[in-house]
Coordinates of C-alpha atoms in Angstrom, one line a residue:
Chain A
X1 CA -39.3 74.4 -116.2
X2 CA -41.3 74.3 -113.2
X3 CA -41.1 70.7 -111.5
X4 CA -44.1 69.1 -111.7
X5 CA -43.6 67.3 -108.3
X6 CA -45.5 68.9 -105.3
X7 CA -44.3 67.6 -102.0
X8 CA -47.3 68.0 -99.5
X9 CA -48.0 67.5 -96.0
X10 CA -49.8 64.6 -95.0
X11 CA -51.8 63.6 -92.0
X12 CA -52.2 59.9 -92.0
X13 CA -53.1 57.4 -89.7
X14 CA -52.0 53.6 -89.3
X15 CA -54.3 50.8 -88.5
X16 CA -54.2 48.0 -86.4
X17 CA -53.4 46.1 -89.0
X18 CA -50.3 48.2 -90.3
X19 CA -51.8 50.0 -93.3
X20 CA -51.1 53.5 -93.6
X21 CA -54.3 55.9 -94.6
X22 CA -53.8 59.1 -95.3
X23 CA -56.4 61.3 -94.0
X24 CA -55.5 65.1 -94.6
X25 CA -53.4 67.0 -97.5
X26 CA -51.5 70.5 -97.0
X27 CA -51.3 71.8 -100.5
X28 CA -48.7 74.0 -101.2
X29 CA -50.5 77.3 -101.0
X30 CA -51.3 76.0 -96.9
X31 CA -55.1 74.8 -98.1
X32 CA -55.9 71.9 -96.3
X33 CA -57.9 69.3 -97.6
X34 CA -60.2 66.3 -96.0
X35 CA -59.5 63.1 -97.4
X36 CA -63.0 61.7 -97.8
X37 CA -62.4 58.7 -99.3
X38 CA -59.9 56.2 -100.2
X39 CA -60.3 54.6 -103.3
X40 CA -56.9 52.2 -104.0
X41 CA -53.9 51.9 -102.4
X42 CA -51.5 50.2 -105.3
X43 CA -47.8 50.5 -106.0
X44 CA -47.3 53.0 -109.5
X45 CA -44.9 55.2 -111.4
X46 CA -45.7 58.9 -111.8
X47 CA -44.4 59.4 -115.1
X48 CA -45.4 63.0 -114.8
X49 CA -43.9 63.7 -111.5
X50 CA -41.3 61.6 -111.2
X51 CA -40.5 58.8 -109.3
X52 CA -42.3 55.6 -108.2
X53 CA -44.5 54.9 -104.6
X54 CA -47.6 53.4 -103.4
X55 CA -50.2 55.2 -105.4
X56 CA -53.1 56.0 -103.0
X57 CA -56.7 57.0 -105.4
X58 CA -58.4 59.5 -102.7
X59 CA -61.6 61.4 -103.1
X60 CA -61.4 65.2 -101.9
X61 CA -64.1 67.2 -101.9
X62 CA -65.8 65.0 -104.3
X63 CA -63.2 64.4 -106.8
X64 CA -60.2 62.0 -107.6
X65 CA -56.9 62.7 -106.9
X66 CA -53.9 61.0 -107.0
X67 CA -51.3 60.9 -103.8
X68 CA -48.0 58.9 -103.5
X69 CA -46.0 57.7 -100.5
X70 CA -42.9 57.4 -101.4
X71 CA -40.5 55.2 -99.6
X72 CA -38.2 58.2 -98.7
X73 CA -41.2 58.3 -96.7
X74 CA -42.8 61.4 -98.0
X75 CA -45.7 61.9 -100.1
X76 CA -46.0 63.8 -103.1
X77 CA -48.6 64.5 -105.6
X78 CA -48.9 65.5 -109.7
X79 CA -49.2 68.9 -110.2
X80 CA -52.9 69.5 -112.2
X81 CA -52.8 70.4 -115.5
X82 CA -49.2 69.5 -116.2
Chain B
X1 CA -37.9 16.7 -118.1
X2 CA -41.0 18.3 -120.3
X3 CA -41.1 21.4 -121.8
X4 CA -40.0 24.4 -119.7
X5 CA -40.8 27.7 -120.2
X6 CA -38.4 30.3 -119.5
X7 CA -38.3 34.2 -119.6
X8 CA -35.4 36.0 -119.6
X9 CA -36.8 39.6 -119.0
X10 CA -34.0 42.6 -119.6
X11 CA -34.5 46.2 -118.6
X12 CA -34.3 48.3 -121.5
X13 CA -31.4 51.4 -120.6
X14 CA -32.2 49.9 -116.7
X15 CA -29.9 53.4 -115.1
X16 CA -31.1 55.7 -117.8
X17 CA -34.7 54.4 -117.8
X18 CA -34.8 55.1 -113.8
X19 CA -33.0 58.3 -114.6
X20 CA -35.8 59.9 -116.9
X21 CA -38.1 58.6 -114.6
X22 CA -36.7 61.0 -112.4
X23 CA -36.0 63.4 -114.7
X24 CA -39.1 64.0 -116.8
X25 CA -37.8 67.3 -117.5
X26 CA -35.3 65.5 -119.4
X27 CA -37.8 63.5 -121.6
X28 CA -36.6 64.2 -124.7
X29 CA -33.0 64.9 -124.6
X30 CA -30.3 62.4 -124.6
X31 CA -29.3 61.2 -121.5
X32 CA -26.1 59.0 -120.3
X33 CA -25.6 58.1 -116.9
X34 CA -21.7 57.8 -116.2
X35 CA -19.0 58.5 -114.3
X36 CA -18.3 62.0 -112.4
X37 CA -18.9 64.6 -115.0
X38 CA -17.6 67.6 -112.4
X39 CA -14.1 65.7 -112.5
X40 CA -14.1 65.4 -116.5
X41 CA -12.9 61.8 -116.0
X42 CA -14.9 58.3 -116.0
X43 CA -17.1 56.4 -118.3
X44 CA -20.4 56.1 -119.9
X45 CA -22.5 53.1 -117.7
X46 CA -25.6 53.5 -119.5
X47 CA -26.9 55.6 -122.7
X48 CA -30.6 56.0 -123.6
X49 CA -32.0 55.0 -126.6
X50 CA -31.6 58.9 -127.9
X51 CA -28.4 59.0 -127.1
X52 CA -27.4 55.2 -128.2
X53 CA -28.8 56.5 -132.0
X54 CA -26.6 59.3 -132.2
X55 CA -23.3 56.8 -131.0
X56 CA -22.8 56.8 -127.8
X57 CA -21.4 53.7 -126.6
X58 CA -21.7 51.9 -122.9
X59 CA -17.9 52.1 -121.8
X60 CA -16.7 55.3 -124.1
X61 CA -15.2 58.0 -122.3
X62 CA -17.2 61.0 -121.3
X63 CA -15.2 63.1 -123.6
X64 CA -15.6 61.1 -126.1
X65 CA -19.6 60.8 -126.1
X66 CA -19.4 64.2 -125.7
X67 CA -17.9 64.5 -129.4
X68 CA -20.2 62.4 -130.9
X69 CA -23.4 63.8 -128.9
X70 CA -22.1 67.5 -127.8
X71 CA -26.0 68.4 -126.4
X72 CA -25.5 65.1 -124.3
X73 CA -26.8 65.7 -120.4
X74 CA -24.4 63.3 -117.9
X75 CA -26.4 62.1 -114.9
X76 CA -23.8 60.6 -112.2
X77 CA -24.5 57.1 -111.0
X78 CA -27.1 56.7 -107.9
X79 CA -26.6 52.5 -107.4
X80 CA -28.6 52.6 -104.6
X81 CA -32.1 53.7 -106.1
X82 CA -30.7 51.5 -109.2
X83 CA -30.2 48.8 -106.7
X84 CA -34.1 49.7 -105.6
X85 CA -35.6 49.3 -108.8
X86 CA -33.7 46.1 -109.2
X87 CA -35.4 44.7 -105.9
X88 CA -38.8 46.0 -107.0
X89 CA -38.5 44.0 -110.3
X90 CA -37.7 40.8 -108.7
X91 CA -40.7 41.7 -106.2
X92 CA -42.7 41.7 -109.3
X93 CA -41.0 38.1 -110.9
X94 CA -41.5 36.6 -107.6
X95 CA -45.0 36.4 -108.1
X96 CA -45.3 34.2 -111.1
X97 CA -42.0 32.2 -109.7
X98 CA -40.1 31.6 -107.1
X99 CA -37.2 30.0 -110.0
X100 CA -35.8 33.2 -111.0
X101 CA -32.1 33.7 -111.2
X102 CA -30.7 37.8 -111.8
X103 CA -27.8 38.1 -114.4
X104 CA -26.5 41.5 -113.5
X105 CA -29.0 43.7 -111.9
X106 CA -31.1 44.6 -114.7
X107 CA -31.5 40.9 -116.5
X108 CA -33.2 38.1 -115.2
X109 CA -34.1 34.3 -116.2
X110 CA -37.4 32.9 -114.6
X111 CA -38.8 29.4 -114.9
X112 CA -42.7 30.2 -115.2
X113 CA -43.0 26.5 -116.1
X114 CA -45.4 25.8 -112.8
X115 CA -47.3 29.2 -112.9
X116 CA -48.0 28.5 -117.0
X117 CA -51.0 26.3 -116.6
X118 CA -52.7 28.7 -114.0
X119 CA -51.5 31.7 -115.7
X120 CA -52.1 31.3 -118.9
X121 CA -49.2 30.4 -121.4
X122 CA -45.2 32.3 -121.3
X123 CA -46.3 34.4 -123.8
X124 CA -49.3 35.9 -121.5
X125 CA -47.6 35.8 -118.2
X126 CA -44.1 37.9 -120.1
X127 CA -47.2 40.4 -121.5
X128 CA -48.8 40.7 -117.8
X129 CA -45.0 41.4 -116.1
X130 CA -43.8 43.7 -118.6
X131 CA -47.7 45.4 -118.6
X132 CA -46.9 45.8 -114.8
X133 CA -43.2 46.8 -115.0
X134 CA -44.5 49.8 -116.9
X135 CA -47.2 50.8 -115.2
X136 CA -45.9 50.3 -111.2
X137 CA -42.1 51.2 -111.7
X138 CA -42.2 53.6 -114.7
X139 CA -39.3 51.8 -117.0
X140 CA -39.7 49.4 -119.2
X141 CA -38.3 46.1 -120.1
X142 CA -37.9 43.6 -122.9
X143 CA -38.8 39.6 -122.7
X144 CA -38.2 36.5 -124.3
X145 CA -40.4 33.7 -124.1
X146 CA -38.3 30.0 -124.6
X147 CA -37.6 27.0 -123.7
X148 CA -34.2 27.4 -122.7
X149 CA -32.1 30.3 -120.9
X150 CA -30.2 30.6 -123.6
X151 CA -33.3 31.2 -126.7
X152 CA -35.2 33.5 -123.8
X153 CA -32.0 35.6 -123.5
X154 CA -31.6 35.6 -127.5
X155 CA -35.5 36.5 -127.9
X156 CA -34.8 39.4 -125.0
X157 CA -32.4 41.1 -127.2
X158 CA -34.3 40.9 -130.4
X159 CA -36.3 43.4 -129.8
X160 CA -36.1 46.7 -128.0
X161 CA -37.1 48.4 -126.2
X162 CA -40.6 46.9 -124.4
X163 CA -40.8 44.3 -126.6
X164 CA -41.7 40.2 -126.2
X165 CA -40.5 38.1 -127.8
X166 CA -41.0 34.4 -128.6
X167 CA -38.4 31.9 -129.4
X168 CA -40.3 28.2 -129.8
X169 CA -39.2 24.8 -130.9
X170 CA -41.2 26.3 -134.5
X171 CA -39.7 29.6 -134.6
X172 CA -35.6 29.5 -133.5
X173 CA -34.6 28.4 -137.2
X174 CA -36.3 31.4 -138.4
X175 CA -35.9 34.0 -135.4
X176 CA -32.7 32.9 -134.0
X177 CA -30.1 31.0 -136.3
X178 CA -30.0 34.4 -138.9
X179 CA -28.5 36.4 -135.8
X180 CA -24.6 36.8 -135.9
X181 CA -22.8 34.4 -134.1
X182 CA -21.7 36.8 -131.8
X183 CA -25.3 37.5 -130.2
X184 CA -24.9 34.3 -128.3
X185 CA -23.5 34.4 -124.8
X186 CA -19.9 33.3 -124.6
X187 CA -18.5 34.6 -128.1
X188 CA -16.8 37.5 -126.9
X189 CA -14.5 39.5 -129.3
X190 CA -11.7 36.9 -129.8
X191 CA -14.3 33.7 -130.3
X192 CA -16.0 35.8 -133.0
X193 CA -13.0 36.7 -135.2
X194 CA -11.7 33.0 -134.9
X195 CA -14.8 32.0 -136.2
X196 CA -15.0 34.4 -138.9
X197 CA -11.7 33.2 -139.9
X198 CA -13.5 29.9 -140.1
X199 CA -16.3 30.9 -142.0
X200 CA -19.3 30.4 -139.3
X201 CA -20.9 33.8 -139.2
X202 CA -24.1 33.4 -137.7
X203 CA -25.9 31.6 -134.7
X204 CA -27.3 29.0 -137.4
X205 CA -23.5 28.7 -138.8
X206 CA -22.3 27.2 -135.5
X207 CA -25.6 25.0 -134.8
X208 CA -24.5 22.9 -138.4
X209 CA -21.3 22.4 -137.8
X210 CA -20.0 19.5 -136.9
X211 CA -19.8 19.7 -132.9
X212 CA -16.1 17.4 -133.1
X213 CA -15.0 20.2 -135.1
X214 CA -15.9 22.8 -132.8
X215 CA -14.7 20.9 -130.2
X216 CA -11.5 20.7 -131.6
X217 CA -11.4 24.8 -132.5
X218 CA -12.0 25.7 -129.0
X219 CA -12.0 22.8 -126.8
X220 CA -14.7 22.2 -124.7
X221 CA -16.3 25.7 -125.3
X222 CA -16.7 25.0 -128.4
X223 CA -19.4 21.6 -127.4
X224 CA -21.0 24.4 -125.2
X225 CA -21.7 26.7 -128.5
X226 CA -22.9 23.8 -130.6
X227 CA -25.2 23.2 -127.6
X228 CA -26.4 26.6 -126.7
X229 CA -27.1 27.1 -130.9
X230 CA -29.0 24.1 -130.9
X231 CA -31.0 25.0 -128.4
X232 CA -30.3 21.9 -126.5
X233 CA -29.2 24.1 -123.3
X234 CA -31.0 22.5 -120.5
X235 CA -29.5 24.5 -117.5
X236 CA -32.0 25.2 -114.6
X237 CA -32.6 28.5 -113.6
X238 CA -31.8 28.7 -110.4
X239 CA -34.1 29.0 -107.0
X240 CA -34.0 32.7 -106.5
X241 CA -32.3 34.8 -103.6
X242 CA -29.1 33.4 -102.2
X243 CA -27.2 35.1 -104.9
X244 CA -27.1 38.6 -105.1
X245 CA -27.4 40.3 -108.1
X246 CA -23.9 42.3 -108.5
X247 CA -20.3 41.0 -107.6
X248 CA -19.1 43.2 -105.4
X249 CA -19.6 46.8 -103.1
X250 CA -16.1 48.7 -102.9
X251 CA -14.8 52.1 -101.9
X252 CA -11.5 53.4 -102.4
X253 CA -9.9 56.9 -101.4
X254 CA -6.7 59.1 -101.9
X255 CA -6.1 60.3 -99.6
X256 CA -5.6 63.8 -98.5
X257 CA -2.2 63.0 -97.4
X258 CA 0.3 60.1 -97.8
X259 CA 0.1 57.5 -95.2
X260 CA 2.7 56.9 -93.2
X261 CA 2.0 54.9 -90.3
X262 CA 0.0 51.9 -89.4
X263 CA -2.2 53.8 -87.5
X264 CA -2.9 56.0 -90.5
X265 CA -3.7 52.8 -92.7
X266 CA -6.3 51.4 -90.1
X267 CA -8.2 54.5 -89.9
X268 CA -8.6 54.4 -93.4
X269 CA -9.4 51.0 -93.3
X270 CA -12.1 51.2 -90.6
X271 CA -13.6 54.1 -92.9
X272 CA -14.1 52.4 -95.6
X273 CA -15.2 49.2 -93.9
X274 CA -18.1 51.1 -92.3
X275 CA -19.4 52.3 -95.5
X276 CA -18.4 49.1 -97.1
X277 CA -20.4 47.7 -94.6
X278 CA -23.3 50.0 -94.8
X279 CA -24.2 49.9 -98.2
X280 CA -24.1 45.5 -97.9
X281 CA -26.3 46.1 -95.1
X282 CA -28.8 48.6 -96.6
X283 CA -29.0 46.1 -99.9
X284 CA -29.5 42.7 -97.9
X285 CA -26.1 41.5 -98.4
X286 CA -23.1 39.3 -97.2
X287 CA -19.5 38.6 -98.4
X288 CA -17.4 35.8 -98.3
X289 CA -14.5 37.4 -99.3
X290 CA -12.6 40.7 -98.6
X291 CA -10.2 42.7 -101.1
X292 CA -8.0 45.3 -100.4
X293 CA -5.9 47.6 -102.8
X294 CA -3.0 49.5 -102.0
X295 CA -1.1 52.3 -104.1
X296 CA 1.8 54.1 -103.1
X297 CA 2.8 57.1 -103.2
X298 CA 5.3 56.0 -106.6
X299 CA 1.5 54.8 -107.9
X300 CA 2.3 51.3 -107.9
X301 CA -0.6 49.2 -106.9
X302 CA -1.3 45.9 -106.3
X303 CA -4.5 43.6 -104.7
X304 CA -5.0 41.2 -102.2
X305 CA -8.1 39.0 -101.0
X306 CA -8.9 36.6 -98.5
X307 CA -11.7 34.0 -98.2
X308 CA -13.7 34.8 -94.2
X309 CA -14.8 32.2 -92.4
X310 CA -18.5 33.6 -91.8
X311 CA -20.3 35.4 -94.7
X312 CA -20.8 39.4 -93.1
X313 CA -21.8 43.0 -93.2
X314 CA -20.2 43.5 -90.1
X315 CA -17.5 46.8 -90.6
X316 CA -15.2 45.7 -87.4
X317 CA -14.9 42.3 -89.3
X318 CA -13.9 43.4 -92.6
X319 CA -11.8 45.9 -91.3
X320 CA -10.2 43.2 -89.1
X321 CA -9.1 40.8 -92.3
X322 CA -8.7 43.9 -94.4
X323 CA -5.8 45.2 -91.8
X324 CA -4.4 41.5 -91.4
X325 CA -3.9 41.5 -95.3
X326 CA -2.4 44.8 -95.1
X327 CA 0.2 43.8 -92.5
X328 CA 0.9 40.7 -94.1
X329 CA 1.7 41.9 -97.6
X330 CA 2.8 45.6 -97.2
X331 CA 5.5 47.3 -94.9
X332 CA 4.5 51.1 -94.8
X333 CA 8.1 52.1 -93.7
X334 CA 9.6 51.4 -96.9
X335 CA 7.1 53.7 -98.8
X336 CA 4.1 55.8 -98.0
X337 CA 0.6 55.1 -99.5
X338 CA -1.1 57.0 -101.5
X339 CA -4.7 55.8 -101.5
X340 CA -6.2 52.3 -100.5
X341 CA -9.5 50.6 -101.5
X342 CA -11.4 47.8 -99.7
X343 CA -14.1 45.5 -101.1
X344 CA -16.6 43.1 -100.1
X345 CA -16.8 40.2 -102.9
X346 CA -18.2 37.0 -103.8
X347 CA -21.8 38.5 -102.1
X348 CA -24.9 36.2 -101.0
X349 CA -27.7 37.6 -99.8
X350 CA -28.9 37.9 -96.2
X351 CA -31.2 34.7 -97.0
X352 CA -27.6 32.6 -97.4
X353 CA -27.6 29.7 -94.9
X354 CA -24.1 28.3 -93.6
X355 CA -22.8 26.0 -91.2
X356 CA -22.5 27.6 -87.9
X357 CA -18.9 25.9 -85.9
X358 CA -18.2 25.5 -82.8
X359 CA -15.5 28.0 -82.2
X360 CA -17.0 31.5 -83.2
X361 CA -19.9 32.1 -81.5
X362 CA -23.2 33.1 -83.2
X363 CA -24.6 35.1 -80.3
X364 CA -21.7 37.7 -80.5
X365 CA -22.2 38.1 -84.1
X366 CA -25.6 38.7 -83.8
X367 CA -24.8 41.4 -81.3
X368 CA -22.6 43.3 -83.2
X369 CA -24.8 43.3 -86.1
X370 CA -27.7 44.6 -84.3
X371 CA -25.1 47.1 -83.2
X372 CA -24.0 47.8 -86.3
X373 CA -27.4 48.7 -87.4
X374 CA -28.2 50.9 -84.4
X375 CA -25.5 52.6 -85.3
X376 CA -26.8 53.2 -89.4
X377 CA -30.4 54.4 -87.4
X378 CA -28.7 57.1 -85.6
X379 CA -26.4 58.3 -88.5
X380 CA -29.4 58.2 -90.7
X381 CA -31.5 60.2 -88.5
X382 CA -28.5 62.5 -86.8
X383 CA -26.1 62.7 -89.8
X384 CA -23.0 60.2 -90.7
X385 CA -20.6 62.1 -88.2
X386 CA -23.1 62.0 -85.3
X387 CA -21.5 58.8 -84.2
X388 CA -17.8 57.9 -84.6
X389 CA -15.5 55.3 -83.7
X390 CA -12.7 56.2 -81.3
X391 CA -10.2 55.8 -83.6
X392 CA -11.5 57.9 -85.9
X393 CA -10.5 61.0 -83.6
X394 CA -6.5 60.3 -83.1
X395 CA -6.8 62.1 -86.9
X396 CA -9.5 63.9 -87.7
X397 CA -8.3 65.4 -91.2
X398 CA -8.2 61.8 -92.8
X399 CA -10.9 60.2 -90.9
X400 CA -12.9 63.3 -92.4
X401 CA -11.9 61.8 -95.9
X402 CA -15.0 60.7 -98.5
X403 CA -15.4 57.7 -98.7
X404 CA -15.8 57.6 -102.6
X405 CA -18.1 55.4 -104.0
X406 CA -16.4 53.5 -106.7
X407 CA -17.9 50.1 -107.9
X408 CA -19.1 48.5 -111.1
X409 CA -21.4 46.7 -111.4
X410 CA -20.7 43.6 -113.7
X411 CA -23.1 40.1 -114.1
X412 CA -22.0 37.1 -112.6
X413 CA -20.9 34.5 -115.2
X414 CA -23.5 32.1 -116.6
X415 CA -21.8 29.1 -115.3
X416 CA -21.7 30.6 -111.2
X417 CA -18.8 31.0 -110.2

């Protein structure tokens, strides 16, 4: 079974205030995506992918997705349509 | 004292729950986290709920579980994300108390007395942590709602899994006295038959008895039944933190060779200090005592432990004690060993305060500490054998050993220690 787990690139910054924003994805294909908009930043499970993080809501290209910094420090998302 | 209201909150399956989190490929098959499966020896530590309804057992051998559940997967142990989830659940607690004491790394009493008016009653705040348990770690958990640690911890078992329930002044008759004696905490195996021998079956059983006669059956254990039955328990929970929340963090080897020499012993010894050391560091704890075991190579073993002065993570200091108590109670020219264990027990965590004294000097500690953890940076970023001690190289085939992880993880007794 495929994993539903994508580990992606991330191009983040930090603010003065220690918060970490991510700011560009790297999908797996090598698409890169704009991170227009963050929506929440809140600690969550991914049931689907497995494995627990801060949950960070972003809008790309107009729509919602779902990104997670895990504290291996990585970030992962949920593969669509699993 | 008024009315207290207690939670004891208990992570249903807690390994096997952060397993299949994981795992979701594994969703629905049975899973049992346990021992080394590769090595065909070892036990079961946790089941799921799949495989618990097919009869496997915490504690039965792998072999065994196998038998009654042959599609069973094994998953070997990973304490340290265990430990993780553990410190992510008492992250959670800690906002609705700061009375919260951990029995065992997946159970928990809090006093939510305080935080009840602004909250909203036990029963809401126990719905709000387990609705957050769920969503932000993934696993789930089951609470009771009392007014004593010993109803909460009854109500936490009565249901499972991701259940709440309540166990009032109005309800224990009902809920709690039906239950067999043996659900309460402190009848272990032997208490249970000698009170079936004396006709007390259930919880209720033992709460109408007449306490002189318990007392007289088992002493003064048998005042503390009556007590706990009755619900007339009033022990505190305890201000969270200063304990930690398993007994002990040990490794032990065989080594690839017999040990001849002193020499031979102390590198072992300062290899398994380090990553003694190491994994009390990376989970925020101290020890007060060291233990060592020793087996030769006719596989006799025996233990030995010592109280330190200072409570530490520090590897050159447990080493230190742990080759002291090796000199003084073994002579390695009348027999070789065959493997050796060290362990760090009696842990507090790094938020334990203690007299400093006048003779050991708290500068120096500090600077081996911060050394210490330099040294875990570069190994984590450069590999473990980036960065040895000297000794390490006057033999490099049983400095090379792994050191195995081998602990278990056991709660503290309810009455401390």
């Amino acid at each position: 079974m495929e994993t539903q787990k994508v580990y992606v690139d991330v191009v983040a910054e930090f603010t003065k205030d220690g918060i970490l924003l991510p700011r560009q994805i790297t999908w797996e294909d090598g698409r890169k995506y704009e991170i227009t908009r963050i929506k929440s930043r809140k600690r969550a499970a991914s049931m689907k992918a497995g494995g627990v993080g801060d949950k960070y809501i972003c809008v790309v290209d107009g729509r919602e997705v779902a990104l997670f910094y895990e504290d291996n420090n990585m970030w992962f998302m949920e593969r669509a349509g699993a | 004292m008024g009315t207290r209201t207690i939670l004891h909150s208990d992570c249903n399956c807690f390994y096997a729950s952060v397993e299949h989190l994981y795992h979701p490929e594994l969703r629905d098959r049975p899973v049992a986290v346990g021992g080394d499966p590769e090595a065909r020896h070892g036990i079961v530590l946790t089941a799921d709920y799949m495989a618990k309804r097919r009869g496997v057992k915490t504690g039965m051998a792998l072999w065994q579980a196998r038998q009654v559940c042959p599609e069973l997967i094994f998953l070997p142990p990973r304490m340290d994300l265990y430990l993780r989830f553990s410190r992510m659940t008492h992250e959670i607690y800690a906002e609705y108390t700061d009375r919260q004491e951990p029995f065992g790394c997946d159970e928990c009493w809090l006093d939510v007395t305080e935080s009840a008016d602004i909250r909203g009653n036990g029963l809401q705040i126990a719905q709000e942590i387990s609705g957050r348990i769920k969503k932000e770690l993934g696993i789930t958990v089951s609470i009771g709602v009392s007014y004593n640690k010993i109803f909460a911890k009854l109500g936490s078992d009565y249901k499972k899994p991701d259940a709440i329930t309540t166990m009032g002044r109005d309800e224990y008759k009902q809920k709690a006295w039906p239950l067999p004696a043996s659900d309460l905490l402190y009848v272990g195996r032997s208490t249970e038959s000698k009170l079936t021998r004396l006709g007390i079956r259930t919880i209720g059983n033992i709460a109408e008895t007449d306490p002189a006669l318990l007392e007289s059956w088992f002493g003064k254990m048998g005042l503390v039944l009556w007590t706990f039955a009755n619900g007339l328990d009033d022990a505190p929970v305890c201000i969270e933190n200063t304990k930690a929340p398993i007994k002990s963090i040990g490794n032990s080897v065989t080594t690839p060779r017999d040990l001849v020499t002193d020499q031979d012993v102390k590198i072992i010894l300062y290899v398994l200090s380090e990553s003694v050391a190491a994994r009390l560091r990376d989970n925020g704890f101290r020890s007060l005592v060291v233990e060592i075991s020793l087996r030769d190579n006719g596989l006799f073993s025996f233990t030995r432990q010592r109280k330190i002065d200072h409570a530490t993570n520090i590897s050159g200091e447990i080493a230190e004690t742990a080759y002291q108590l090796y000199k003084e109670n073994y002579d390695i020219e009348n027999k070789p060993l065959r493997s050796i264990g060290v362990r760090a027990c009696s842990l507090v965590t790094e938020n334990y305060w203690e007299q400093l004294d006048l003779f050991s000097s708290a500068e120096e500690r500090e600077k081996k500490l911060k050394m210490e953890k330099a040294v875990d940076e570069v190994r984590r970023r450069f590999g473990f054998y980036s960065l040895q001690r000297g000794i390490m190289h006057l033999d490099e085939n049983l400095s090379a050993v792994n050191a195995r992880e081998d602990h278990i993880v056991h709660p503290r007794g309810y009455f401390g220690q």
